[in-house]
mmCIF file of C-alpha atoms in Angstrom:
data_model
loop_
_atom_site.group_PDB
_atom_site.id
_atom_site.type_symbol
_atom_site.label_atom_id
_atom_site.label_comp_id
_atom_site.label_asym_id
_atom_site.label_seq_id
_atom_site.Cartn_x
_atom_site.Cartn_y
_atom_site.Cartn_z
ATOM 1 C CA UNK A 18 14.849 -7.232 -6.336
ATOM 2 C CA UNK A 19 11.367 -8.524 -5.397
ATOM 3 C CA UNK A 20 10.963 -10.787 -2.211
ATOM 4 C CA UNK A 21 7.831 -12.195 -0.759
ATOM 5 C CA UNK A 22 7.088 -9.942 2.329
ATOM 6 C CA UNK A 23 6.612 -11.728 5.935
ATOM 7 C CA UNK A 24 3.303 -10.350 7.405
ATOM 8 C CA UNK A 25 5.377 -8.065 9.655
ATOM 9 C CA UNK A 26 6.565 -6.253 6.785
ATOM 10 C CA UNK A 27 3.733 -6.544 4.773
ATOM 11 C CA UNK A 28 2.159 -4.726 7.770
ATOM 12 C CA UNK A 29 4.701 -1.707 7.496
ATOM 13 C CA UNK A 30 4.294 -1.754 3.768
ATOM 14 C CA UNK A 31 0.174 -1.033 4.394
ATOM 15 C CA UNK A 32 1.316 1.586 7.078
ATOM 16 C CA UNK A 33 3.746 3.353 4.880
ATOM 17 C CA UNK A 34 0.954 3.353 2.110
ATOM 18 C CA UNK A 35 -1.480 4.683 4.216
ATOM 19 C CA UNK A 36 0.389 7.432 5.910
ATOM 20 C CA UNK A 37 1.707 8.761 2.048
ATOM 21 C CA UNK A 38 -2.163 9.328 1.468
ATOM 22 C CA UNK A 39 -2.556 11.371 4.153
ATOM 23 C CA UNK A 40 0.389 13.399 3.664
ATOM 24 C CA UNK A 41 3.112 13.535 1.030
ATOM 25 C CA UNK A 42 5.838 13.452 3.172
ATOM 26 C CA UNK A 43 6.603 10.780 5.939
ATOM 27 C CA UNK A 44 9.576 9.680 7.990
ATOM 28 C CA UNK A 45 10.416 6.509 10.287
ATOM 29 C CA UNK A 46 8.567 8.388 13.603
ATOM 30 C CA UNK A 47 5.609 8.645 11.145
ATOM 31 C CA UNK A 48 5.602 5.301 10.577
ATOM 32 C CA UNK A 49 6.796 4.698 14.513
ATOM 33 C CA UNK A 50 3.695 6.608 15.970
ATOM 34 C CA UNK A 51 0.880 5.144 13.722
ATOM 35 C CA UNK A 52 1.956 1.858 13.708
ATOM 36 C CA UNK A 53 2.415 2.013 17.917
ATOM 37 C CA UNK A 54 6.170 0.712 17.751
ATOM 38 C CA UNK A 55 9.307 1.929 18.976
ATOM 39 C CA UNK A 56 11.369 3.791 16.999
ATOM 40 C CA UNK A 57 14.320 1.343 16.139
ATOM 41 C CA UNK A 58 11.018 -1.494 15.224
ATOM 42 C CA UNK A 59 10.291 0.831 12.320
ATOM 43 C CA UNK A 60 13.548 1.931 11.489
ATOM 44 C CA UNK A 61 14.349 -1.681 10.820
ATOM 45 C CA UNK A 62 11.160 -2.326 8.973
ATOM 46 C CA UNK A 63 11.644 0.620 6.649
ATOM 47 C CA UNK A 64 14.938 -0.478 5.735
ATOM 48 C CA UNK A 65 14.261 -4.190 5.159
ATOM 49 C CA UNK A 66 11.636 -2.519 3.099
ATOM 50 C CA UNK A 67 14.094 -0.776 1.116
ATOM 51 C CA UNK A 68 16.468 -3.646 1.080
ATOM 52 C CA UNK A 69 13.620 -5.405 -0.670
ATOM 53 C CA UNK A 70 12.851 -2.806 -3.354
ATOM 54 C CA UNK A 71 9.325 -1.793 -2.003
ATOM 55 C CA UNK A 72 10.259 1.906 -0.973
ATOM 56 C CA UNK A 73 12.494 4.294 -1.252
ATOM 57 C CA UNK A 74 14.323 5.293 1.915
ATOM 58 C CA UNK A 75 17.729 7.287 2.915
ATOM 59 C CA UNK A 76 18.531 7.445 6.851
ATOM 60 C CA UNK A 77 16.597 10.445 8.559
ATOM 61 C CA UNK A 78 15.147 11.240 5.045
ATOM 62 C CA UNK A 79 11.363 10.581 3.633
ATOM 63 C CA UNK A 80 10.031 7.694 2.660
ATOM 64 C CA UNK A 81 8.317 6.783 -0.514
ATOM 65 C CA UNK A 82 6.632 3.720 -2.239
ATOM 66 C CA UNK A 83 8.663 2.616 -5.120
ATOM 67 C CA UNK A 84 6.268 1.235 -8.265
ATOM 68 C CA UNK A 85 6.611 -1.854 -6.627
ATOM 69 C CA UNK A 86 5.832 -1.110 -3.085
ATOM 70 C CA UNK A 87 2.662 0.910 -4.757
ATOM 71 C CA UNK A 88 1.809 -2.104 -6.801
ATOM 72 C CA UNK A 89 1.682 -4.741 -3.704
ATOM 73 C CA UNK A 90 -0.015 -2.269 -1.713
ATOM 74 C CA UNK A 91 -3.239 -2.114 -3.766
ATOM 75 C CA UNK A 92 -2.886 -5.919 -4.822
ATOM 76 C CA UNK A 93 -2.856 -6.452 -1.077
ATOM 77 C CA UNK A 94 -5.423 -3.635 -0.153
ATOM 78 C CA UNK A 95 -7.588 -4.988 -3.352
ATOM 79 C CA UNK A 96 -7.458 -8.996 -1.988
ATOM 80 C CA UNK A 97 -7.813 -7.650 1.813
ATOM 81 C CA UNK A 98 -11.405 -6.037 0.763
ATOM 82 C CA UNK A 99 -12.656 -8.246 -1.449
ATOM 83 C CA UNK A 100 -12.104 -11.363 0.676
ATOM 84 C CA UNK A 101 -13.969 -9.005 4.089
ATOM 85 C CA UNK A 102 -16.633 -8.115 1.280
ATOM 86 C CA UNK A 103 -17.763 -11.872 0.657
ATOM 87 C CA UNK A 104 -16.936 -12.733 4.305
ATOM 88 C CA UNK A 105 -19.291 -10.064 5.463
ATOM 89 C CA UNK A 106 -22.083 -10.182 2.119
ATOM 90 C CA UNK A 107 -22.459 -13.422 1.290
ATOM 91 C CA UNK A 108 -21.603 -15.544 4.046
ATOM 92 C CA UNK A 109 -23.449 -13.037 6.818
ATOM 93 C CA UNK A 110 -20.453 -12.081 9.146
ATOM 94 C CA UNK A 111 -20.337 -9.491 10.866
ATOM 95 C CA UNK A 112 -17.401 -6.862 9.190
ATOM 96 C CA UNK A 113 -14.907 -6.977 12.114
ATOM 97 C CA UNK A 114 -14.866 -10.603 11.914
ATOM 98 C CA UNK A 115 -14.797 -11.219 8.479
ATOM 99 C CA UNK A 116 -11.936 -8.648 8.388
ATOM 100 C CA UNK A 117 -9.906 -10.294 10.829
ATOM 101 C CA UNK A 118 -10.649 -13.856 9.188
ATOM 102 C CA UNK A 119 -9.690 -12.569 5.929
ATOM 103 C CA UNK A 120 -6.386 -11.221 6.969
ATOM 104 C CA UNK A 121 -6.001 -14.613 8.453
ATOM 105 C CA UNK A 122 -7.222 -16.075 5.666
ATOM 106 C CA UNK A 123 -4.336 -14.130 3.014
ATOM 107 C CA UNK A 124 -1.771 -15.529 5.429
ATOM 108 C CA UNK A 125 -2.311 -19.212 5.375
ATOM 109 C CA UNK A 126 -3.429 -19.388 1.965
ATOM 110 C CA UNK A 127 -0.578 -20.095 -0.758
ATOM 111 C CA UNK A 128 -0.063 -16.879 -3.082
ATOM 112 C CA UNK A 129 -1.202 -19.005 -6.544
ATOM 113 C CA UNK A 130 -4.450 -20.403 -4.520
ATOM 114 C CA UNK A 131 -4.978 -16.600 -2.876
ATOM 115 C CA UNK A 132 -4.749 -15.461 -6.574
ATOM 116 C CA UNK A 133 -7.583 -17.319 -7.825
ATOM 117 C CA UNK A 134 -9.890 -17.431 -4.853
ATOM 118 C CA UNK A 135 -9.532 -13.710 -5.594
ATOM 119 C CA UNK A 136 -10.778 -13.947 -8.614
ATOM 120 C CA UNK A 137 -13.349 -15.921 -8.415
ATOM 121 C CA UNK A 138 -14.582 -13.980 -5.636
ATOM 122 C CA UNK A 139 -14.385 -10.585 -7.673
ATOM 123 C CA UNK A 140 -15.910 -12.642 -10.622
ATOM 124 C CA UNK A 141 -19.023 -13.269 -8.853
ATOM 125 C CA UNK A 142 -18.857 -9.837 -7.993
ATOM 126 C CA UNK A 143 -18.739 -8.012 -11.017
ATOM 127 C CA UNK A 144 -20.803 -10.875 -13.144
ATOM 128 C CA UNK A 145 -23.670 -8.883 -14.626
ATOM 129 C CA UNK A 146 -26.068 -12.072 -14.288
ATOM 130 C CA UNK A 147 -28.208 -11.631 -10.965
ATOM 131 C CA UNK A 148 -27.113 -13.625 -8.440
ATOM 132 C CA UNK A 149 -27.066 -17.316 -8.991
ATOM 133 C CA UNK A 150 -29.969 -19.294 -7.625
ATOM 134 C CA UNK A 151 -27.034 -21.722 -5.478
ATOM 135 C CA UNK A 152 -25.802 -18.520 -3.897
ATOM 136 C CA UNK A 153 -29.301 -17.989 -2.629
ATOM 137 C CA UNK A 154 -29.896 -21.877 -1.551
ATOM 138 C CA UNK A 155 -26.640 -21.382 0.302
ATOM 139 C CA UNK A 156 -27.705 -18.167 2.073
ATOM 140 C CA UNK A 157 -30.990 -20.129 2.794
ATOM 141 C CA UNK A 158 -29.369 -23.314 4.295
ATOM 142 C CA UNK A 159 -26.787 -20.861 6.135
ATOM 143 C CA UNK A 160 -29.888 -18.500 7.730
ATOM 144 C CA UNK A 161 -32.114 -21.742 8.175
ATOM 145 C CA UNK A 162 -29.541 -24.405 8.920
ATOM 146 C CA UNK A 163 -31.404 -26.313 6.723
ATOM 147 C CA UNK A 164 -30.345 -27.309 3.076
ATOM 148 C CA UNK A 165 -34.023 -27.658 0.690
ATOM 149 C CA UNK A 166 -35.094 -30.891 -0.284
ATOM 150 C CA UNK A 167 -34.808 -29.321 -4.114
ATOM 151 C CA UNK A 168 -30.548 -29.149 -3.213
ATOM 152 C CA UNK A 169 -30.455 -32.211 -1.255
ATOM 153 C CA UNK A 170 -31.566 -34.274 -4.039
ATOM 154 C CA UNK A 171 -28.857 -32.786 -6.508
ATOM 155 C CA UNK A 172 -26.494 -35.519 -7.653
ATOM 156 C CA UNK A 173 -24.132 -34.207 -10.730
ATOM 157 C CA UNK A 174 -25.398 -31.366 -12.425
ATOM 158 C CA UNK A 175 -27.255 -29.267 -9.789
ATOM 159 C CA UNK A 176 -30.582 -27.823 -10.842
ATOM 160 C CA UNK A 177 -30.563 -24.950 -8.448
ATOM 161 C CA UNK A 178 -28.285 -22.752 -10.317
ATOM 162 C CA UNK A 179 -31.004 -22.889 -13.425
ATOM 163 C CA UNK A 180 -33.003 -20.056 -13.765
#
């Protein structure tokens, strides 16, 4: 049975995910040891993990993604990086930050909202039109700290996305 997953466990999830592409097999100190927690932490994430449907998991045994755990892990991974990629591309900050502002950001954000901010995001993205002339005002005004007369004077249908 799918539940939403607290950040904590969301966190574990992302571990777990990472450690099975390194190597095939993992177990809780695995998961203890790269995550920096004790060991009874991560037993009691993996099994709330399990509880939850997202892995497979039998006490002392491996552990391995279920199709759900593998789907939320690259809908998560896939959000993460496009959300740091338009922090850090379009907007100019540096990659740390915009990594730890958009894992803020996918926390505090409603799931339906987070969804389409997404995709608009990866929209822009993949668009094969070359980038719009607002996205280049707005890099401008953000460099400059200055917004051009040409945008200033925009009232209803802006001009500066006309090529």
């Amino acid at each position: 049975m799918e539940e939403k997953l607290t950040k904590s466990l969301e966190t574990y999830l992302l571990a777990i995910d990472t450690l099975i592409e390194k190597k095939e097999k993992i177990i809780v100190k695995d998961v203890s040891e790269f995550m920096k927690v004790g060991g009874a932490s991560a037993a009691d994430g993996v099994k709330k993990l399990r509880e939850k449907g997202y892995i497979n998991y039998e006490p002392y045994g491996n552990i391995s993604l279920t199709s759900l755990g593998e789907k939320t892990a690259i809908v998560k991974k896939y959000r993460h990086k496009v959300i740091s990629e338009f922090l850090n591309q379009v907007l100019d900050i540096e990659l740390k930050k915009a990594q730890v502002n958009a894992d803020k950001m996918e926390y505090s954000i409603e799931d339906d909202v987070l969804t389409k901010f997404v995709f608009f995001l990866d929209f822009m993205k993949q668009c094969s039109c070359s980038e719009p002339k607002w996205m280049k005002s707005c890099k401008a005004a953000l460099t400059n700290g200055v917004i051009s007369e040409k945008c200033q004077s925009c009232t209803g249908g802006c001009d500066c996305a006309k090529k």
